[in-house]
Amino acid sequence: MKKALIILLAVVLASLQLVQAQQGKMAAMRNKVPDAYDFWLYAPNEYYDYPDDLFPVIIFLHGQSLCGRDMNRSLKYGVMEAISMGRHVEAMVITPQNPGGSWNPEKISNILDWVIDHYRVDPCKVYVLGMSLGGYGTMDFVGTYPEKVTAAMALCGGCTLKDVQGLGRVPFWIIHGTADEAIPISQSKRVVEELKEAGNDRLLRYDWLPGVNHGRPARIFYLAQTYEWFSMHDKERNPYHVNRRITISLDDMNNAYKGLNTRGNAVDRVSNLEP
């Protein structure tokens, strides 16, 4: 009986490893797009399994701690790490590498346009997600190019734009911890208040997380609800709708890594991604 249980456990573990290895493929895109950042591009296996389908795209913008010239830095947390750990995300993922300084909306836009031109990406399902400096980048990009974005989520960031009203044209979820000492919650609240004062908050969601510091919202990248929330938005079918039913609680964040493989081996790195 003991030997049988050991064999069964080995089979289960092998099956889990197989699942981890079959999420998708990613490639480093260096010097591909003029006036743009270098970036990682990920394609789920479904992209190759269903060659006639268009796929959503998620743009992930990292924080200041991951800035630099080493592209591997941008994989230390965020959407790509979540996928590597086994979180299933049926979307193309763009992860630009910011060498330093504020995110440049035009450079992000140039990457998005290039990916749409070269891959089977659905322009009606473009989602943006960022934290800290990436939260600023998310707001700055969406506020500058709201017509290109379907829905967005900014964690513990802010906005450098003088006019934030473009953010009111997109289903937008702002999340910030009340105990954030790195970027005070007032940075997010300013955006919310300006949208409210203009009566431009119909598509806005915001959550102020009590007692939460600057780093803890990173757990949101690893939650299934995050990607489910994005998938509820389609610019073609429901352009003026923001989903308010899907929630993210402190308990959800505490259990963000449950069921994931923290060693991360679910993405194959390749030299190039086929269109």
mmCIF file of N, CA and C in Angstrom, residues 139-206:
data_model
loop_
_atom_site.group_PDB
_atom_site.id
_atom_site.type_symbol
_atom_site.label_atom_id
_atom_site.label_comp_id
_atom_site.label_asym_id
_atom_site.label_seq_id
_atom_site.Cartn_x
_atom_site.Cartn_y
_atom_site.Cartn_z
ATOM 1 N N MET A 139 -1.356 55.028 -15.264
ATOM 2 C CA MET A 139 -2.232 56.194 -15.343
ATOM 3 C C MET A 139 -1.793 57.159 -16.436
ATOM 4 N N ASP A 140 -0.498 57.386 -16.555
ATOM 5 C CA ASP A 140 -0.014 58.313 -17.581
ATOM 6 C C ASP A 140 -0.302 57.789 -18.984
ATOM 7 N N PHE A 141 -0.115 56.480 -19.190
ATOM 8 C CA PHE A 141 -0.367 55.906 -20.512
ATOM 9 C C PHE A 141 -1.848 55.920 -20.849
ATOM 10 N N VAL A 142 -2.672 55.456 -19.908
ATOM 11 C CA VAL A 142 -4.117 55.399 -20.167
ATOM 12 C C VAL A 142 -4.679 56.810 -20.318
ATOM 13 N N GLY A 143 -4.215 57.737 -19.504
ATOM 14 C CA GLY A 143 -4.700 59.107 -19.601
ATOM 15 C C GLY A 143 -4.306 59.780 -20.896
ATOM 16 N N THR A 144 -3.193 59.337 -21.483
ATOM 17 C CA THR A 144 -2.720 59.903 -22.749
ATOM 18 C C THR A 144 -3.360 59.222 -23.953
ATOM 19 N N TYR A 145 -3.581 57.909 -23.856
ATOM 20 C CA TYR A 145 -4.129 57.130 -24.976
ATOM 21 C C TYR A 145 -5.349 56.321 -24.540
ATOM 22 N N PRO A 146 -6.378 56.947 -23.995
ATOM 23 C CA PRO A 146 -7.538 56.171 -23.531
ATOM 24 C C PRO A 146 -8.223 55.390 -24.640
ATOM 25 N N GLU A 147 -8.122 55.871 -25.875
ATOM 26 C CA GLU A 147 -8.776 55.185 -26.987
ATOM 27 C C GLU A 147 -8.138 53.835 -27.300
ATOM 28 N N LYS A 148 -6.936 53.597 -26.795
ATOM 29 C CA LYS A 148 -6.234 52.346 -27.077
ATOM 30 C C LYS A 148 -6.438 51.293 -25.993
ATOM 31 N N VAL A 149 -7.078 51.661 -24.894
ATOM 32 C CA VAL A 149 -7.133 50.792 -23.720
ATOM 33 C C VAL A 149 -8.566 50.368 -23.434
ATOM 34 N N THR A 150 -8.736 49.096 -23.076
ATOM 35 C CA THR A 150 -10.052 48.557 -22.745
ATOM 36 C C THR A 150 -10.348 48.658 -21.255
ATOM 37 N N ALA A 151 -9.369 48.350 -20.423
ATOM 38 C CA ALA A 151 -9.507 48.460 -18.971
ATOM 39 C C ALA A 151 -8.112 48.499 -18.365
ATOM 40 N N ALA A 152 -8.007 49.075 -17.154
ATOM 41 C CA ALA A 152 -6.687 49.212 -16.540
ATOM 42 C C ALA A 152 -6.800 49.147 -15.025
ATOM 43 N N MET A 153 -5.680 48.782 -14.405
ATOM 44 C CA MET A 153 -5.593 48.702 -12.946
ATOM 45 C C MET A 153 -4.248 49.279 -12.517
ATOM 46 N N ALA A 154 -4.278 50.244 -11.598
ATOM 47 C CA ALA A 154 -3.063 50.876 -11.090
ATOM 48 C C ALA A 154 -2.959 50.638 -9.594
ATOM 49 N N LEU A 155 -1.832 50.068 -9.160
ATOM 50 C CA LEU A 155 -1.606 49.762 -7.760
ATOM 51 C C LEU A 155 -0.586 50.726 -7.171
ATOM 52 N N CYS A 156 -0.921 51.308 -6.041
ATOM 53 C CA CYS A 156 -0.044 52.168 -5.242
ATOM 54 C C CYS A 156 0.823 53.091 -6.095
ATOM 55 N N GLY A 157 0.171 53.814 -6.999
ATOM 56 C CA GLY A 157 0.885 54.758 -7.853
ATOM 57 C C GLY A 157 0.301 56.147 -7.778
ATOM 58 N N GLY A 158 0.251 56.799 -8.925
ATOM 59 C CA GLY A 158 -0.276 58.147 -9.039
ATOM 60 C C GLY A 158 -0.278 58.541 -10.496
ATOM 61 N N CYS A 159 -0.313 59.827 -10.769
ATOM 62 C CA CYS A 159 -0.370 60.296 -12.153
ATOM 63 C C CYS A 159 0.389 61.606 -12.259
ATOM 64 N N THR A 160 1.184 61.741 -13.317
ATOM 65 C CA THR A 160 1.937 62.982 -13.521
ATOM 66 C C THR A 160 1.235 63.923 -14.496
ATOM 67 N N LEU A 161 0.135 63.486 -15.099
ATOM 68 C CA LEU A 161 -0.569 64.320 -16.069
ATOM 69 C C LEU A 161 -1.285 65.472 -15.371
ATOM 70 N N LYS A 162 -1.244 66.636 -15.981
ATOM 71 C CA LYS A 162 -1.990 67.766 -15.437
ATOM 72 C C LYS A 162 -3.488 67.561 -15.606
ATOM 73 N N ASP A 163 -3.863 66.944 -16.694
ATOM 74 C CA ASP A 163 -5.266 66.664 -16.971
ATOM 75 C C ASP A 163 -5.476 65.158 -16.911
ATOM 76 N N VAL A 164 -6.191 64.687 -15.896
ATOM 77 C CA VAL A 164 -6.379 63.245 -15.707
ATOM 78 C C VAL A 164 -7.695 62.749 -16.285
ATOM 79 N N GLN A 165 -8.430 63.594 -16.988
ATOM 80 C CA GLN A 165 -9.790 63.243 -17.396
ATOM 81 C C GLN A 165 -9.847 62.095 -18.399
ATOM 82 N N GLY A 166 -8.752 61.849 -19.116
ATOM 83 C CA GLY A 166 -8.724 60.702 -20.020
ATOM 84 C C GLY A 166 -8.939 59.390 -19.285
ATOM 85 N N LEU A 167 -8.565 59.339 -18.000
ATOM 86 C CA LEU A 167 -8.752 58.121 -17.214
ATOM 87 C C LEU A 167 -10.224 57.798 -17.009
ATOM 88 N N GLY A 168 -11.062 58.805 -17.103
ATOM 89 C CA GLY A 168 -12.495 58.594 -16.932
ATOM 90 C C GLY A 168 -13.167 57.956 -18.129
ATOM 91 N N ARG A 169 -12.436 57.784 -19.212
ATOM 92 C CA ARG A 169 -12.999 57.184 -20.416
ATOM 93 C C ARG A 169 -12.796 55.672 -20.461
ATOM 94 N N VAL A 170 -12.119 55.123 -19.447
ATOM 95 C CA VAL A 170 -11.726 53.711 -19.445
ATOM 96 C C VAL A 170 -12.127 53.078 -18.116
ATOM 97 N N PRO A 171 -12.681 51.862 -18.117
ATOM 98 C CA PRO A 171 -12.878 51.161 -16.844
ATOM 99 C C PRO A 171 -11.549 51.069 -16.094
ATOM 100 N N PHE A 172 -11.489 51.706 -14.931
ATOM 101 C CA PHE A 172 -10.200 51.879 -14.258
ATOM 102 C C PHE A 172 -10.360 51.548 -12.778
ATOM 103 N N TRP A 173 -9.450 50.691 -12.289
ATOM 104 C CA TRP A 173 -9.472 50.269 -10.887
ATOM 105 C C TRP A 173 -8.182 50.730 -10.225
ATOM 106 N N ILE A 174 -8.311 51.609 -9.244
ATOM 107 C CA ILE A 174 -7.166 52.122 -8.497
ATOM 108 C C ILE A 174 -7.160 51.478 -7.116
ATOM 109 N N ILE A 175 -6.007 50.934 -6.714
ATOM 110 C CA ILE A 175 -5.866 50.271 -5.418
ATOM 111 C C ILE A 175 -4.626 50.827 -4.721
ATOM 112 N N HIS A 176 -4.774 51.202 -3.450
ATOM 113 C CA HIS A 176 -3.657 51.791 -2.717
ATOM 114 C C HIS A 176 -3.818 51.460 -1.239
ATOM 115 N N GLY A 177 -2.702 51.164 -0.568
ATOM 116 C CA GLY A 177 -2.723 50.885 0.859
ATOM 117 C C GLY A 177 -2.643 52.157 1.681
ATOM 118 N N THR A 178 -3.368 52.185 2.787
ATOM 119 C CA THR A 178 -3.381 53.388 3.625
ATOM 120 C C THR A 178 -2.060 53.590 4.371
ATOM 121 N N ALA A 179 -1.274 52.507 4.537
ATOM 122 C CA ALA A 179 -0.006 52.601 5.268
ATOM 123 C C ALA A 179 1.199 52.662 4.325
ATOM 124 N N ASP A 180 0.966 53.049 3.095
ATOM 125 C CA ASP A 180 2.046 53.138 2.098
ATOM 126 C C ASP A 180 2.920 54.352 2.416
ATOM 127 N N GLU A 181 4.186 54.096 2.758
ATOM 128 C CA GLU A 181 5.116 55.176 3.067
ATOM 129 C C GLU A 181 5.994 55.545 1.878
ATOM 130 N N ALA A 182 6.052 54.682 0.868
ATOM 131 C CA ALA A 182 6.876 54.959 -0.310
ATOM 132 C C ALA A 182 6.169 55.937 -1.242
ATOM 133 N N ILE A 183 4.914 55.661 -1.540
ATOM 134 C CA ILE A 183 4.073 56.563 -2.343
ATOM 135 C C ILE A 183 2.789 56.766 -1.549
ATOM 136 N N PRO A 184 2.600 57.927 -0.972
ATOM 137 C CA PRO A 184 1.421 58.142 -0.123
ATOM 138 C C PRO A 184 0.124 57.978 -0.890
ATOM 139 N N ILE A 185 -0.892 57.506 -0.196
ATOM 140 C CA ILE A 185 -2.190 57.256 -0.810
ATOM 141 C C ILE A 185 -2.788 58.529 -1.396
ATOM 142 N N SER A 186 -2.328 59.680 -0.946
ATOM 143 C CA SER A 186 -2.830 60.951 -1.471
ATOM 144 C C SER A 186 -2.602 61.080 -2.974
ATOM 145 N N GLN A 187 -1.586 60.389 -3.502
ATOM 146 C CA GLN A 187 -1.311 60.440 -4.937
ATOM 147 C C GLN A 187 -2.439 59.808 -5.744
ATOM 148 N N SER A 188 -2.973 58.697 -5.242
ATOM 149 C CA SER A 188 -4.114 58.068 -5.906
ATOM 150 C C SER A 188 -5.400 58.832 -5.638
ATOM 151 N N LYS A 189 -5.545 59.327 -4.409
ATOM 152 C CA LYS A 189 -6.764 60.053 -4.046
ATOM 153 C C LYS A 189 -6.933 61.327 -4.872
ATOM 154 N N ARG A 190 -5.822 61.958 -5.222
ATOM 155 C CA ARG A 190 -5.911 63.172 -6.045
ATOM 156 C C ARG A 190 -6.587 62.871 -7.369
ATOM 157 N N VAL A 191 -6.218 61.758 -7.984
ATOM 158 C CA VAL A 191 -6.811 61.372 -9.264
ATOM 159 C C VAL A 191 -8.298 61.099 -9.098
ATOM 160 N N VAL A 192 -8.639 60.354 -8.060
ATOM 161 C CA VAL A 192 -10.043 60.026 -7.812
ATOM 162 C C VAL A 192 -10.862 61.295 -7.605
ATOM 163 N N GLU A 193 -10.354 62.215 -6.797
ATOM 164 C CA GLU A 193 -11.108 63.431 -6.503
ATOM 165 C C GLU A 193 -11.285 64.303 -7.745
ATOM 166 N N GLU A 194 -10.268 64.390 -8.586
ATOM 167 C CA GLU A 194 -10.389 65.198 -9.800
ATOM 168 C C GLU A 194 -11.405 64.598 -10.767
ATOM 169 N N LEU A 195 -11.448 63.283 -10.864
ATOM 170 C CA LEU A 195 -12.452 62.639 -11.710
ATOM 171 C C LEU A 195 -13.849 62.832 -11.130
ATOM 172 N N LYS A 196 -13.965 62.727 -9.821
ATOM 173 C CA LYS A 196 -15.260 62.934 -9.171
ATOM 174 C C LYS A 196 -15.761 64.366 -9.365
ATOM 175 N N GLU A 197 -14.874 65.325 -9.162
ATOM 176 C CA GLU A 197 -15.272 66.732 -9.272
ATOM 177 C C GLU A 197 -15.761 67.067 -10.671
ATOM 178 N N ALA A 198 -15.207 66.385 -11.663
ATOM 179 C CA ALA A 198 -15.618 66.614 -13.049
ATOM 180 C C ALA A 198 -16.827 65.766 -13.438
ATOM 181 N N GLY A 199 -17.341 64.955 -12.515
ATOM 182 C CA GLY A 199 -18.441 64.056 -12.846
ATOM 183 C C GLY A 199 -18.039 63.007 -13.859
ATOM 184 N N ASN A 200 -16.766 62.618 -13.806
ATOM 185 C CA ASN A 200 -16.190 61.732 -14.815
ATOM 186 C C ASN A 200 -15.723 60.422 -14.175
ATOM 187 N N ASP A 201 -16.450 59.959 -13.174
ATOM 188 C CA ASP A 201 -16.028 58.788 -12.415
ATOM 189 C C ASP A 201 -16.938 57.576 -12.600
ATOM 190 N N ARG A 202 -17.770 57.572 -13.611
ATOM 191 C CA ARG A 202 -18.729 56.485 -13.803
ATOM 192 C C ARG A 202 -18.042 55.149 -14.056
ATOM 193 N N LEU A 203 -16.876 55.164 -14.670
ATOM 194 C CA LEU A 203 -16.138 53.932 -14.974
ATOM 195 C C LEU A 203 -15.013 53.672 -13.974
ATOM 196 N N LEU A 204 -15.021 54.418 -12.877
ATOM 197 C CA LEU A 204 -13.922 54.343 -11.907
ATOM 198 C C LEU A 204 -14.271 53.424 -10.741
ATOM 199 N N ARG A 205 -13.291 52.598 -10.348
ATOM 200 C CA ARG A 205 -13.332 51.843 -9.104
ATOM 201 C C ARG A 205 -12.096 52.208 -8.292
ATOM 202 N N TYR A 206 -12.226 52.221 -6.987
ATOM 203 C CA TYR A 206 -11.040 52.443 -6.170
ATOM 204 C C TYR A 206 -11.225 51.769 -4.814
#
